[in-house]
C-alpha positions as YAML, in Angstrom:
chain: A
units: angstrom
residues:
- id: 1
  name: MET
  ca: [0.00, 0.00, 0.00]
- id: 2
  name: ILE
  ca: [1.32, 3.43, -0.94]
- id: 3
  name: SER
  ca: [1.07, 6.15, 1.67]
- id: 4
  name: GLU
  ca: [-0.52, 9.33, 0.43]
- id: 5
  name: ARG
  ca: [1.93, 12.22, 0.74]
- id: 6
  name: PRO
  ca: [0.55, 14.77, -1.70]
- id: 7
  name: SER
  ca: [2.61, 17.71, -0.41]
- id: 8
  name: VAL
  ca: [5.89, 15.81, -0.72]
- id: 9
  name: GLU
  ca: [4.88, 14.48, -4.12]
- id: 10
  name: ARG
  ca: [4.04, 18.01, -5.32]
- id: 11
  name: ARG
  ca: [7.42, 19.31, -4.10]
- id: 12
  name: VAL
  ca: [9.33, 16.56, -5.91]
- id: 13
  name: LEU
  ca: [7.35, 17.08, -9.13]
- id: 14
  name: SER
  ca: [7.88, 20.84, -8.84]
- id: 15
  name: ALA
  ca: [11.64, 20.32, -8.59]
- id: 16
  name: LEU
  ca: [11.57, 18.12, -11.70]
- id: 17
  name: LYS
  ca: [9.53, 20.67, -13.67]
- id: 18
  name: ALA
  ca: [11.61, 23.71, -12.60]
- id: 19
  name: THR
  ca: [13.82, 25.54, -15.07]
- id: 20
  name: PRO
  ca: [16.52, 24.47, -14.78]
- id: 21
  name: ALA
  ca: [15.29, 21.16, -13.35]
- id: 22
  name: ARG
  ca: [16.54, 20.30, -9.88]
- id: 23
  name: VAL
  ca: [17.45, 16.86, -8.59]
- id: 24
  name: PRO
  ca: [15.20, 16.10, -5.63]
- id: 25
  name: VAL
  ca: [16.67, 14.12, -2.75]
- id: 26
  name: VAL
  ca: [14.23, 12.36, -0.44]
- id: 27
  name: LEU
  ca: [15.42, 11.69, 3.10]
- id: 28
  name: GLY
  ca: [13.69, 9.96, 5.99]
- id: 29
  name: PRO
  ca: [14.03, 7.18, 8.53]
- id: 30
  name: CYS
  ca: [13.27, 3.51, 7.89]
- id: 31
  name: GLY
  ca: [9.58, 2.92, 7.40]
- id: 32
  name: SER
  ca: [8.79, 6.52, 6.47]
- id: 33
  name: GLY
  ca: [7.66, 5.62, 2.94]
- id: 34
  name: ARG
  ca: [10.60, 6.92, 0.87]
- id: 35
  name: THR
  ca: [10.79, 3.89, -1.42]
- id: 36
  name: SER
  ca: [7.02, 3.73, -1.92]
- id: 37
  name: LEU
  ca: [6.90, 7.45, -2.72]
- id: 38
  name: LEU
  ca: [9.76, 7.29, -5.20]
- id: 39
  name: LEU
  ca: [8.46, 4.18, -6.96]
- id: 40
  name: HIS
  ca: [5.01, 5.80, -7.19]
- id: 41
  name: LEU
  ca: [6.57, 8.95, -8.67]
- id: 42
  name: ARG
  ca: [8.54, 6.86, -11.17]
- id: 43
  name: HIS
  ca: [5.26, 5.27, -12.25]
- id: 44
  name: THR
  ca: [3.59, 8.71, -12.45]
- id: 45
  name: VAL
  ca: [6.38, 10.44, -14.38]
- id: 46
  name: GLY
  ca: [7.33, 7.43, -16.49]
- id: 47
  name: ALA
  ca: [10.31, 5.11, -16.16]
- id: 48
  name: ASN
  ca: [11.76, 6.56, -19.38]
- id: 49
  name: ARG
  ca: [11.95, 10.04, -17.79]
- id: 50
  name: CYS
  ca: [13.32, 9.27, -14.36]
- id: 51
  name: GLN
  ca: [15.24, 6.68, -12.42]
- id: 52
  name: TYR
  ca: [15.20, 5.13, -8.99]
- id: 53
  name: VAL
  ca: [18.58, 4.10, -7.61]
- id: 54
  name: ASP
  ca: [18.80, 2.49, -4.18]
- id: 55
  name: VAL
  ca: [22.16, 4.04, -3.32]
- id: 56
  name: GLU
  ca: [22.58, 2.05, -0.12]
- id: 57
  name: GLN
  ca: [22.25, -1.26, -1.95]
- id: 58
  name: ILE
  ca: [24.31, -0.72, -5.11]
- id: 59
  name: ALA
  ca: [26.54, 2.28, -4.65]
- id: 60
  name: THR
  ca: [28.98, 1.52, -1.87]
- id: 61
  name: THR
  ca: [31.78, 3.57, -3.46]
- id: 62
  name: PRO
  ca: [31.84, 6.78, -5.52]
- id: 63
  name: GLU
  ca: [32.72, 4.66, -8.55]
- id: 64
  name: GLY
  ca: [29.80, 2.33, -7.83]
- id: 65
  name: PHE
  ca: [27.47, 5.30, -7.54]
- id: 66
  name: LEU
  ca: [28.58, 6.66, -10.92]
- id: 67
  name: GLN
  ca: [28.25, 3.22, -12.50]
- id: 68
  name: ALA
  ca: [24.76, 2.75, -11.03]
- id: 69
  name: LEU
  ca: [23.63, 6.12, -12.40]
- id: 70
  name: SER
  ca: [25.14, 5.39, -15.80]
- id: 71
  name: LEU
  ca: [23.62, 1.92, -16.08]
- id: 72
  name: HIS
  ca: [20.15, 2.92, -14.90]
- id: 73
  name: SER
  ca: [19.80, 6.31, -16.62]
- id: 74
  name: PRO
  ca: [16.96, 6.58, -19.11]
...
């Protein structure tokens, strides 16, 4: 189940639509709904226009972070 967080969703979408576009960073403790929110936004915006990278799982070094972004970029 996806938690409804319309104000956070609006802020993230606003950052993406800004000129120049900004890269939103979503922070919060475990269980706060970050992953659900971001996956919902990816579905809303379209997977070909955004990406979701779980930095903690795949980017344990700066090089790994760059590789993850490069491999998963639309």
